[in-house]
Amino acid sequence: MKATLAPSSLISLPRHKVSSLRSPSLLLQSQRPSSALMTTTTASRGSVAVTAAATSSVEALREGIAEFYNETSGLWEEIWGDHMHHGFYDPDSSVQLSDSGHREAQIRMIEESLRFAGVTEEEKKIKRVVDVGCGIGGSSRYIASKFGAECIGITLSPVQAKRANDLAAAQSLSHKVSFQVADALEQPFEDGIFDLVWSMESGEHMPDKAKFVKELVRVAAPGGRIIIVTWCHRNLSPGEEALQPWEQNLLDRICKTFYLPAWCSTSDYVDLLQSLSLQDIKCADWSENVAPFWPAVIRTALTWRGLVSLLRSGMKSIKGALTMPLMIEGYKKGVIKFGIITCQKPL
């Protein structure tokens, strides 16, 4: 929930039957596209050039994301701490956890993601890390402390970047971690310099999933690991061309509040990574493991402290709170999936 983006041309995709990625225009939508807004033209060598109207929509999305996190990050930190992502829970967990229990679940999400990717504490190769969509830097500071690595976080929100740097200084980690406003689709880094490329719940904000993945691969060092943890829609069944209208309508309503473009599936990400010849590609559906998260967020929002903080934070926070039940509905009906996709860049 912490991403950066920019307009760009789309890279060619493999000719698989995928959902959102099948139509380049869908990569740019924050709700169902109008023909005027989403017109595209075919350029040389089969690439897709984004028109001025589409570029304008991406810029509006970019500004919306920045404003959303500028306004809401303080509230999130006050209630939930410095990790702006889901927690990882045991499946079918019915235990009512304390606030500290939920924060421990957020740390567990980091640990489970590293474990799934095969990145262990004994891993001596992790020396440089980029946190793409870093929020207020919780993952970066944790990973830097765990591995003794240097971490650079990027976010679209100036408020998040400043707060992340302030927290790093307060924890005496400024020599190891730093944060800046930068674009996830045009990262200001040289090729092949990061041993770990980390994207924790930022992919859902990317209007061009192909360019997003290509940038992650570009900045990864040979042999480096890439970890993408993101909101997805369900995989399409064989012969299915798109989500059902009611499913798309549900996602559209969430998109309007959280400034999201078109969703894609976990299998879409796998197809993209395969098209770039990545190795050791793995994916999993962790929807059951995050099921307690949104109900817990709603419970905290309905406390006296939560309500006061919500009203003080502003209208975007209030709209976000009102949209949370739609996330629960999406998970329960199987439309929304919480996916992890990992791979390794060839040596």
mmCIF file of C-alpha atoms in Angstrom:
data_model
loop_
_atom_site.group_PDB
_atom_site.id
_atom_site.type_symbol
_atom_site.label_atom_id
_atom_site.label_comp_id
_atom_site.label_asym_id
_atom_site.label_seq_id
_atom_site.Cartn_x
_atom_site.Cartn_y
_atom_site.Cartn_z
ATOM 1 C CA MET A 1 0.000 0.000 0.000
ATOM 2 C CA LYS A 2 2.951 2.305 -0.530
ATOM 3 C CA ALA A 3 3.910 2.589 -4.169
ATOM 4 C CA THR A 4 5.305 5.006 -6.728
ATOM 5 C CA LEU A 5 4.622 5.150 -10.427
ATOM 6 C CA ALA A 6 5.055 7.008 -13.694
ATOM 7 C CA PRO A 7 3.813 6.889 -17.275
ATOM 8 C CA SER A 8 5.798 4.650 -19.593
ATOM 9 C CA SER A 9 5.545 2.427 -22.637
ATOM 10 C CA LEU A 10 4.620 -1.166 -21.997
ATOM 11 C CA ILE A 11 7.049 -3.971 -22.687
ATOM 12 C CA SER A 12 5.895 -6.844 -24.858
ATOM 13 C CA LEU A 13 4.121 -9.617 -22.971
ATOM 14 C CA PRO A 14 4.123 -13.345 -23.657
ATOM 15 C CA ARG A 15 1.069 -14.557 -25.525
ATOM 16 C CA HIS A 16 -0.583 -16.290 -22.584
ATOM 17 C CA LYS A 17 -4.221 -16.101 -21.624
ATOM 18 C CA VAL A 18 -3.938 -13.617 -18.813
ATOM 19 C CA SER A 19 -6.453 -11.204 -17.409
ATOM 20 C CA SER A 20 -5.597 -7.548 -16.741
ATOM 21 C CA LEU A 21 -2.324 -7.811 -18.595
ATOM 22 C CA ARG A 22 -3.984 -8.893 -21.807
ATOM 23 C CA SER A 23 -5.165 -5.343 -22.495
ATOM 24 C CA PRO A 24 -2.519 -2.626 -22.025
ATOM 25 C CA SER A 25 -5.195 -0.045 -21.339
ATOM 26 C CA LEU A 26 -6.346 -1.988 -18.310
ATOM 27 C CA LEU A 27 -2.951 -1.483 -16.725
ATOM 28 C CA LEU A 28 -3.742 2.210 -16.364
ATOM 29 C CA GLN A 29 -7.291 2.199 -15.073
ATOM 30 C CA SER A 30 -8.300 3.223 -11.594
ATOM 31 C CA GLN A 31 -11.883 2.383 -12.470
ATOM 32 C CA ARG A 32 -13.528 1.120 -15.646
ATOM 33 C CA PRO A 33 -11.935 3.052 -18.490
ATOM 34 C CA SER A 34 -13.823 5.304 -20.842
ATOM 35 C CA SER A 35 -12.840 5.197 -24.482
ATOM 36 C CA ALA A 36 -11.788 8.828 -24.343
ATOM 37 C CA LEU A 37 -9.540 8.340 -21.339
ATOM 38 C CA MET A 38 -7.935 5.050 -22.271
ATOM 39 C CA THR A 39 -7.283 5.396 -25.994
ATOM 40 C CA THR A 40 -3.957 3.870 -27.052
ATOM 41 C CA THR A 41 -2.105 3.739 -30.334
ATOM 42 C CA THR A 42 0.208 1.082 -31.687
ATOM 43 C CA ALA A 43 3.820 2.157 -32.112
ATOM 44 C CA SER A 44 6.755 0.560 -33.896
ATOM 45 C CA ARG A 45 7.872 -3.003 -33.080
ATOM 46 C CA GLY A 46 4.479 -3.793 -31.550
ATOM 47 C CA SER A 47 4.960 -1.673 -28.420
ATOM 48 C CA VAL A 48 2.170 0.469 -27.033
ATOM 49 C CA ALA A 49 2.475 4.250 -26.800
ATOM 50 C CA VAL A 50 0.434 5.875 -24.078
ATOM 51 C CA THR A 51 -1.535 8.861 -25.326
ATOM 52 C CA ALA A 52 -1.644 12.240 -23.627
ATOM 53 C CA ALA A 53 -5.003 11.397 -22.070
ATOM 54 C CA ALA A 54 -3.685 8.159 -20.590
ATOM 55 C CA THR A 55 -0.539 9.921 -19.396
ATOM 56 C CA SER A 56 -2.682 12.532 -17.691
ATOM 57 C CA SER A 57 -4.643 9.788 -15.922
ATOM 58 C CA VAL A 58 -1.411 8.255 -14.657
ATOM 59 C CA GLU A 59 -0.244 11.613 -13.333
ATOM 60 C CA ALA A 60 -3.580 12.056 -11.562
ATOM 61 C CA LEU A 61 -3.179 8.575 -10.053
ATOM 62 C CA ARG A 62 0.362 9.413 -8.980
ATOM 63 C CA GLU A 63 -0.761 12.613 -7.256
ATOM 64 C CA GLY A 64 -3.674 10.809 -5.635
ATOM 65 C CA ILE A 65 -1.423 8.112 -4.179
ATOM 66 C CA ALA A 66 1.003 10.691 -2.783
ATOM 67 C CA GLU A 67 -1.811 12.720 -1.213
ATOM 68 C CA PHE A 68 -3.444 9.590 0.197
ATOM 69 C CA TYR A 69 -0.303 8.507 2.022
ATOM 70 C CA ASN A 70 0.646 12.039 3.002
ATOM 71 C CA GLU A 71 -2.680 12.236 4.813
ATOM 72 C CA THR A 72 -3.080 8.714 6.194
ATOM 73 C CA SER A 73 0.403 7.536 7.191
ATOM 74 C CA GLY A 74 0.423 9.397 10.511
ATOM 75 C CA LEU A 75 -2.865 7.792 11.516
ATOM 76 C CA TRP A 76 -1.602 4.341 10.584
ATOM 77 C CA GLU A 77 1.603 4.772 12.577
ATOM 78 C CA GLU A 78 -0.284 6.062 15.601
ATOM 79 C CA ILE A 79 -2.606 3.051 15.704
ATOM 80 C CA TRP A 80 -0.564 0.257 14.094
ATOM 81 C CA GLY A 81 3.075 1.255 14.218
ATOM 82 C CA ASP A 82 5.691 1.560 11.500
ATOM 83 C CA HIS A 83 4.829 -1.507 9.382
ATOM 84 C CA MET A 84 2.259 -0.517 6.769
ATOM 85 C CA HIS A 85 1.287 -3.986 5.591
ATOM 86 C CA HIS A 86 -0.784 -7.057 6.448
ATOM 87 C CA GLY A 87 0.121 -9.356 9.295
ATOM 88 C CA PHE A 88 0.768 -13.076 8.810
ATOM 89 C CA TYR A 89 -1.398 -15.368 10.968
ATOM 90 C CA ASP A 90 -1.892 -19.090 11.317
ATOM 91 C CA PRO A 91 -4.783 -20.263 9.079
ATOM 92 C CA ASP A 92 -8.215 -20.306 10.748
ATOM 93 C CA SER A 93 -6.823 -18.398 13.711
ATOM 94 C CA SER A 94 -9.729 -17.339 15.922
ATOM 95 C CA VAL A 95 -7.624 -15.839 18.690
ATOM 96 C CA GLN A 96 -8.384 -12.192 19.435
ATOM 97 C CA LEU A 97 -4.878 -10.760 19.453
ATOM 98 C CA SER A 98 -3.764 -7.663 21.311
ATOM 99 C CA ASP A 99 -2.326 -4.687 19.443
ATOM 100 C CA SER A 100 1.149 -6.050 20.105
ATOM 101 C CA GLY A 101 0.057 -9.423 18.727
ATOM 102 C CA HIS A 102 -0.993 -7.854 15.460
ATOM 103 C CA ARG A 103 2.265 -5.948 15.212
ATOM 104 C CA GLU A 104 4.138 -9.188 15.798
ATOM 105 C CA ALA A 105 2.107 -10.649 12.923
ATOM 106 C CA GLN A 106 3.373 -7.830 10.700
ATOM 107 C CA ILE A 107 6.959 -8.724 11.617
ATOM 108 C CA ARG A 108 6.123 -12.343 10.909
ATOM 109 C CA MET A 109 4.972 -11.310 7.427
ATOM 110 C CA ILE A 110 8.487 -10.037 6.736
ATOM 111 C CA GLU A 111 10.058 -13.209 8.115
ATOM 112 C CA GLU A 112 7.723 -15.555 6.228
ATOM 113 C CA SER A 113 8.358 -13.651 2.994
ATOM 114 C CA LEU A 114 12.120 -13.963 3.407
ATOM 115 C CA ARG A 115 11.783 -17.638 4.272
ATOM 116 C CA PHE A 116 9.584 -18.346 1.265
ATOM 117 C CA ALA A 117 12.168 -16.705 -1.006
ATOM 118 C CA GLY A 118 14.971 -18.732 0.519
ATOM 119 C CA VAL A 119 16.647 -15.735 2.149
ATOM 120 C CA THR A 120 17.929 -16.935 5.528
ATOM 121 C CA GLU A 121 19.629 -15.142 8.404
ATOM 122 C CA GLU A 122 22.846 -16.919 7.478
ATOM 123 C CA GLU A 123 22.658 -15.363 4.007
ATOM 124 C CA LYS A 124 25.880 -13.397 3.718
ATOM 125 C CA LYS A 125 25.154 -12.138 0.208
ATOM 126 C CA ILE A 126 22.497 -9.650 1.314
ATOM 127 C CA LYS A 127 24.508 -6.443 1.483
ATOM 128 C CA ARG A 128 22.353 -3.971 -0.450
ATOM 129 C CA VAL A 129 18.557 -3.854 -0.432
ATOM 130 C CA VAL A 130 15.996 -1.654 -2.151
ATOM 131 C CA ASP A 131 12.545 -1.317 -0.597
ATOM 132 C CA VAL A 132 10.192 -0.371 -3.436
ATOM 133 C CA GLY A 133 7.207 1.414 -1.940
ATOM 134 C CA CYS A 134 8.760 1.690 1.516
ATOM 135 C CA GLY A 135 6.008 3.404 3.483
ATOM 136 C CA ILE A 136 7.614 4.835 6.611
ATOM 137 C CA GLY A 137 10.479 2.367 6.370
ATOM 138 C CA GLY A 138 9.490 -0.444 8.727
ATOM 139 C CA SER A 139 10.667 -3.257 6.448
ATOM 140 C CA SER A 140 13.912 -1.482 5.551
ATOM 141 C CA ARG A 141 14.925 -0.898 9.145
ATOM 142 C CA TYR A 142 14.045 -4.464 10.105
ATOM 143 C CA ILE A 143 15.958 -6.018 7.212
ATOM 144 C CA ALA A 144 18.952 -3.718 7.749
ATOM 145 C CA SER A 145 19.121 -4.759 11.391
ATOM 146 C CA LYS A 146 18.658 -8.432 10.566
ATOM 147 C CA PHE A 147 21.323 -8.705 7.871
ATOM 148 C CA GLY A 148 23.542 -5.735 8.584
ATOM 149 C CA ALA A 149 22.673 -4.606 5.070
ATOM 150 C CA GLU A 150 22.414 -1.164 3.544
ATOM 151 C CA CYS A 151 18.820 -0.395 2.560
ATOM 152 C CA ILE A 152 17.382 2.308 0.355
ATOM 153 C CA GLY A 153 13.642 2.905 0.402
ATOM 154 C CA ILE A 154 11.632 4.758 -2.205
ATOM 155 C CA THR A 155 8.124 6.168 -1.950
ATOM 156 C CA LEU A 156 5.980 8.675 -3.765
ATOM 157 C CA SER A 157 5.033 10.403 -0.509
ATOM 158 C CA PRO A 158 7.332 13.165 0.825
ATOM 159 C CA VAL A 159 5.666 12.776 4.215
ATOM 160 C CA GLN A 160 6.538 9.079 4.311
ATOM 161 C CA ALA A 161 10.142 9.635 3.194
ATOM 162 C CA LYS A 162 10.754 12.295 5.855
ATOM 163 C CA ARG A 163 9.153 10.236 8.606
ATOM 164 C CA ALA A 164 11.121 7.137 7.559
ATOM 165 C CA ASN A 165 14.403 9.059 7.746
ATOM 166 C CA ASP A 166 13.442 10.547 11.113
ATOM 167 C CA LEU A 167 12.699 7.085 12.512
ATOM 168 C CA ALA A 168 15.994 5.763 11.151
ATOM 169 C CA ALA A 169 17.844 8.565 12.914
ATOM 170 C CA ALA A 170 15.957 7.929 16.157
ATOM 171 C CA GLN A 171 16.959 4.246 15.976
ATOM 172 C CA SER A 172 20.606 5.076 15.115
ATOM 173 C CA LEU A 173 20.243 3.463 11.694
ATOM 174 C CA SER A 174 20.907 6.451 9.431
ATOM 175 C CA HIS A 175 24.258 4.960 8.467
ATOM 176 C CA LYS A 176 22.456 1.874 7.160
ATOM 177 C CA VAL A 177 19.124 3.025 5.769
ATOM 178 C CA SER A 178 17.903 6.044 3.823
ATOM 179 C CA PHE A 179 14.673 7.028 2.134
ATOM 180 C CA GLN A 180 13.787 9.260 -0.780
ATOM 181 C CA VAL A 181 10.925 10.285 -3.018
ATOM 182 C CA ALA A 182 11.383 8.342 -6.224
ATOM 183 C CA ASP A 183 9.442 6.538 -8.907
ATOM 184 C CA ALA A 184 9.080 2.768 -8.777
ATOM 185 C CA LEU A 185 8.700 2.631 -12.557
ATOM 186 C CA GLU A 186 11.768 4.825 -13.172
ATOM 187 C CA GLN A 187 14.047 3.955 -10.280
ATOM 188 C CA PRO A 188 17.042 6.306 -9.866
ATOM 189 C CA PHE A 189 19.531 3.453 -9.506
ATOM 190 C CA GLU A 190 22.156 1.820 -11.673
ATOM 191 C CA ASP A 191 21.536 -1.604 -13.154
ATOM 192 C CA GLY A 192 22.253 -4.712 -11.103
ATOM 193 C CA ILE A 193 23.239 -3.288 -7.715
ATOM 194 C CA PHE A 194 20.800 -4.770 -5.153
ATOM 195 C CA ASP A 195 21.119 -8.242 -3.629
ATOM 196 C CA LEU A 196 17.502 -8.105 -2.459
ATOM 197 C CA VAL A 197 14.695 -6.250 -4.219
ATOM 198 C CA TRP A 198 11.776 -5.963 -1.804
ATOM 199 C CA SER A 199 8.233 -4.910 -2.706
ATOM 200 C CA MET A 200 5.815 -5.295 0.189
ATOM 201 C CA GLU A 201 2.281 -4.350 -0.888
ATOM 202 C CA SER A 202 3.203 -1.750 -3.471
ATOM 203 C CA GLY A 203 2.542 -3.635 -6.728
ATOM 204 C CA GLU A 204 -1.185 -3.021 -6.471
ATOM 205 C CA HIS A 205 -0.557 0.685 -7.065
ATOM 206 C CA MET A 206 1.387 0.168 -10.306
ATOM 207 C CA PRO A 207 -0.492 1.177 -13.473
ATOM 208 C CA ASP A 208 2.008 -0.705 -15.646
ATOM 209 C CA LYS A 209 2.690 -4.082 -14.080
ATOM 210 C CA ALA A 210 5.074 -5.069 -16.877
ATOM 211 C CA LYS A 211 7.262 -1.984 -16.413
ATOM 212 C CA PHE A 212 7.120 -2.462 -12.660
ATOM 213 C CA VAL A 213 8.473 -6.001 -12.883
ATOM 214 C CA LYS A 214 11.051 -5.000 -15.486
ATOM 215 C CA GLU A 215 12.402 -2.295 -13.156
ATOM 216 C CA LEU A 216 12.630 -4.721 -10.244
ATOM 217 C CA VAL A 217 14.646 -7.063 -12.424
ATOM 218 C CA ARG A 218 16.834 -4.272 -13.802
ATOM 219 C CA VAL A 219 18.085 -3.082 -10.416
ATOM 220 C CA ALA A 220 18.590 -6.599 -9.016
ATOM 221 C CA ALA A 221 22.170 -7.823 -8.958
ATOM 222 C CA PRO A 222 23.042 -11.069 -10.769
ATOM 223 C CA GLY A 223 21.979 -13.810 -8.387
ATOM 224 C CA GLY A 224 19.834 -11.322 -6.445
ATOM 225 C CA ARG A 225 16.436 -12.203 -5.026
ATOM 226 C CA ILE A 226 13.199 -10.406 -5.867
ATOM 227 C CA ILE A 227 10.238 -10.569 -3.483
ATOM 228 C CA ILE A 228 6.821 -9.234 -4.494
ATOM 229 C CA VAL A 229 4.012 -9.366 -1.922
ATOM 230 C CA THR A 230 0.869 -7.817 -3.316
ATOM 231 C CA TRP A 231 -2.889 -7.694 -3.585
ATOM 232 C CA CYS A 232 -4.159 -9.654 -6.586
ATOM 233 C CA HIS A 233 -7.454 -10.763 -8.026
ATOM 234 C CA ARG A 234 -8.131 -14.471 -8.399
ATOM 235 C CA ASN A 235 -6.608 -16.440 -11.255
ATOM 236 C CA LEU A 236 -8.977 -16.813 -14.178
ATOM 237 C CA SER A 237 -10.317 -20.265 -14.942
ATOM 238 C CA PRO A 238 -9.510 -21.945 -18.293
ATOM 239 C CA GLY A 239 -11.577 -20.282 -21.006
ATOM 240 C CA GLU A 240 -12.421 -17.301 -18.794
ATOM 241 C CA GLU A 241 -11.596 -13.977 -20.459
ATOM 242 C CA ALA A 242 -12.241 -11.622 -17.539
ATOM 243 C CA LEU A 243 -13.622 -11.371 -14.054
ATOM 244 C CA GLN A 244 -17.370 -11.499 -13.585
ATOM 245 C CA PRO A 245 -19.050 -8.050 -13.714
ATOM 246 C CA TRP A 246 -19.916 -8.132 -10.014
ATOM 247 C CA GLU A 247 -16.308 -8.980 -9.163
ATOM 248 C CA GLN A 248 -14.961 -6.135 -11.254
ATOM 249 C CA ASN A 249 -17.480 -3.756 -9.706
ATOM 250 C CA LEU A 250 -16.283 -4.710 -6.230
ATOM 251 C CA LEU A 251 -12.656 -4.060 -7.167
ATOM 252 C CA ASP A 252 -13.568 -0.763 -8.856
ATOM 253 C CA ARG A 253 -15.111 0.501 -5.624
ATOM 254 C CA ILE A 254 -11.926 -0.342 -3.725
ATOM 255 C CA CYS A 255 -9.799 1.279 -6.432
ATOM 256 C CA LYS A 256 -11.572 4.612 -6.055
ATOM 257 C CA THR A 257 -10.672 4.885 -2.372
ATOM 258 C CA PHE A 258 -7.148 3.460 -2.340
ATOM 259 C CA TYR A 259 -5.983 4.964 -5.660
ATOM 260 C CA LEU A 260 -5.423 1.659 -7.432
ATOM 261 C CA PRO A 261 -5.197 0.991 -11.172
ATOM 262 C CA ALA A 262 -6.246 -2.341 -12.654
ATOM 263 C CA TRP A 263 -5.595 -5.455 -10.602
ATOM 264 C CA CYS A 264 -3.891 -8.546 -11.969
ATOM 265 C CA SER A 265 -3.536 -12.134 -10.797
ATOM 266 C CA THR A 266 -0.619 -14.014 -9.302
ATOM 267 C CA SER A 267 -0.349 -16.024 -12.511
ATOM 268 C CA ASP A 268 0.027 -12.768 -14.448
ATOM 269 C CA TYR A 269 3.107 -11.934 -12.385
ATOM 270 C CA VAL A 270 4.506 -15.408 -12.982
ATOM 271 C CA ASP A 271 4.007 -14.970 -16.731
ATOM 272 C CA LEU A 272 5.871 -11.656 -16.641
ATOM 273 C CA LEU A 273 8.796 -13.121 -14.724
ATOM 274 C CA GLN A 274 8.958 -16.091 -17.070
ATOM 275 C CA SER A 275 9.047 -13.740 -20.048
ATOM 276 C CA LEU A 276 12.163 -12.138 -18.541
ATOM 277 C CA SER A 277 13.888 -15.499 -17.997
ATOM 278 C CA LEU A 278 14.038 -15.283 -14.212
ATOM 279 C CA GLN A 279 14.963 -18.371 -12.214
ATOM 280 C CA ASP A 280 13.435 -20.205 -9.254
ATOM 281 C CA ILE A 281 10.044 -18.531 -9.738
ATOM 282 C CA LYS A 282 7.674 -19.396 -6.914
ATOM 283 C CA CYS A 283 4.273 -18.118 -5.852
ATOM 284 C CA ALA A 284 1.717 -18.788 -3.152
ATOM 285 C CA ASP A 285 -1.722 -17.638 -2.049
ATOM 286 C CA TRP A 286 -1.546 -16.357 1.533
ATOM 287 C CA SER A 287 -5.135 -15.138 1.680
ATOM 288 C CA GLU A 288 -5.988 -17.419 4.601
ATOM 289 C CA ASN A 289 -2.920 -16.213 6.477
ATOM 290 C CA VAL A 290 -3.984 -12.551 6.306
ATOM 291 C CA ALA A 291 -7.709 -13.126 6.934
ATOM 292 C CA PRO A 292 -7.705 -11.697 10.503
ATOM 293 C CA PHE A 293 -6.016 -8.468 9.422
ATOM 294 C CA TRP A 294 -8.808 -6.282 8.032
ATOM 295 C CA PRO A 295 -11.321 -7.188 10.784
ATOM 296 C CA ALA A 296 -8.642 -6.189 13.309
ATOM 297 C CA VAL A 297 -8.067 -2.864 11.541
ATOM 298 C CA ILE A 298 -11.801 -2.177 11.611
ATOM 299 C CA ARG A 299 -11.994 -3.001 15.328
ATOM 300 C CA THR A 300 -9.216 -0.516 16.101
ATOM 301 C CA ALA A 301 -10.931 2.124 13.955
ATOM 302 C CA LEU A 302 -14.126 1.718 15.990
ATOM 303 C CA THR A 303 -12.450 2.360 19.341
ATOM 304 C CA TRP A 304 -12.744 5.827 20.850
ATOM 305 C CA ARG A 305 -9.071 6.455 20.184
ATOM 306 C CA GLY A 306 -9.429 5.194 16.626
ATOM 307 C CA LEU A 307 -12.483 7.320 15.870
ATOM 308 C CA VAL A 308 -10.882 10.493 17.212
ATOM 309 C CA SER A 309 -7.684 9.846 15.244
ATOM 310 C CA LEU A 310 -9.699 9.043 12.125
ATOM 311 C CA LEU A 311 -11.655 12.290 12.262
ATOM 312 C CA ARG A 312 -8.497 14.265 12.910
ATOM 313 C CA SER A 313 -6.672 12.623 9.990
ATOM 314 C CA GLY A 314 -9.079 13.741 7.257
ATOM 315 C CA MET A 315 -11.530 12.645 4.594
ATOM 316 C CA LYS A 316 -9.182 10.210 2.794
ATOM 317 C CA SER A 317 -8.699 8.271 6.015
ATOM 318 C CA ILE A 318 -12.436 8.235 6.643
ATOM 319 C CA LYS A 319 -13.131 6.940 3.132
ATOM 320 C CA GLY A 320 -10.439 4.322 3.613
ATOM 321 C CA ALA A 321 -12.093 3.119 6.802
ATOM 322 C CA LEU A 322 -15.484 2.908 5.085
ATOM 323 C CA THR A 323 -13.935 0.808 2.293
ATOM 324 C CA MET A 324 -12.376 -1.766 4.603
ATOM 325 C CA PRO A 325 -15.499 -3.987 4.672
ATOM 326 C CA LEU A 326 -15.195 -4.294 0.884
ATOM 327 C CA MET A 327 -11.721 -5.786 1.336
ATOM 328 C CA ILE A 328 -13.166 -8.350 3.740
ATOM 329 C CA GLU A 329 -15.953 -9.129 1.273
ATOM 330 C CA GLY A 330 -13.441 -9.552 -1.528
ATOM 331 C CA TYR A 331 -11.355 -12.010 0.474
ATOM 332 C CA LYS A 332 -14.382 -13.983 1.683
ATOM 333 C CA LYS A 333 -15.798 -14.313 -1.834
ATOM 334 C CA GLY A 334 -12.445 -15.304 -3.291
ATOM 335 C CA VAL A 335 -12.123 -12.306 -5.591
ATOM 336 C CA ILE A 336 -9.154 -10.784 -3.756
ATOM 337 C CA LYS A 337 -6.052 -12.858 -3.208
ATOM 338 C CA PHE A 338 -2.999 -12.009 -1.157
ATOM 339 C CA GLY A 339 -0.111 -13.251 -3.233
ATOM 340 C CA ILE A 340 3.631 -13.660 -2.851
ATOM 341 C CA ILE A 341 5.831 -14.099 -5.905
ATOM 342 C CA THR A 342 9.582 -14.583 -5.638
ATOM 343 C CA CYS A 343 12.402 -15.306 -8.059
ATOM 344 C CA GLN A 344 16.120 -15.036 -8.606
ATOM 345 C CA LYS A 345 17.988 -13.102 -11.279
ATOM 346 C CA PRO A 346 20.379 -15.322 -13.260
ATOM 347 C CA LEU A 347 24.087 -14.938 -12.577
#
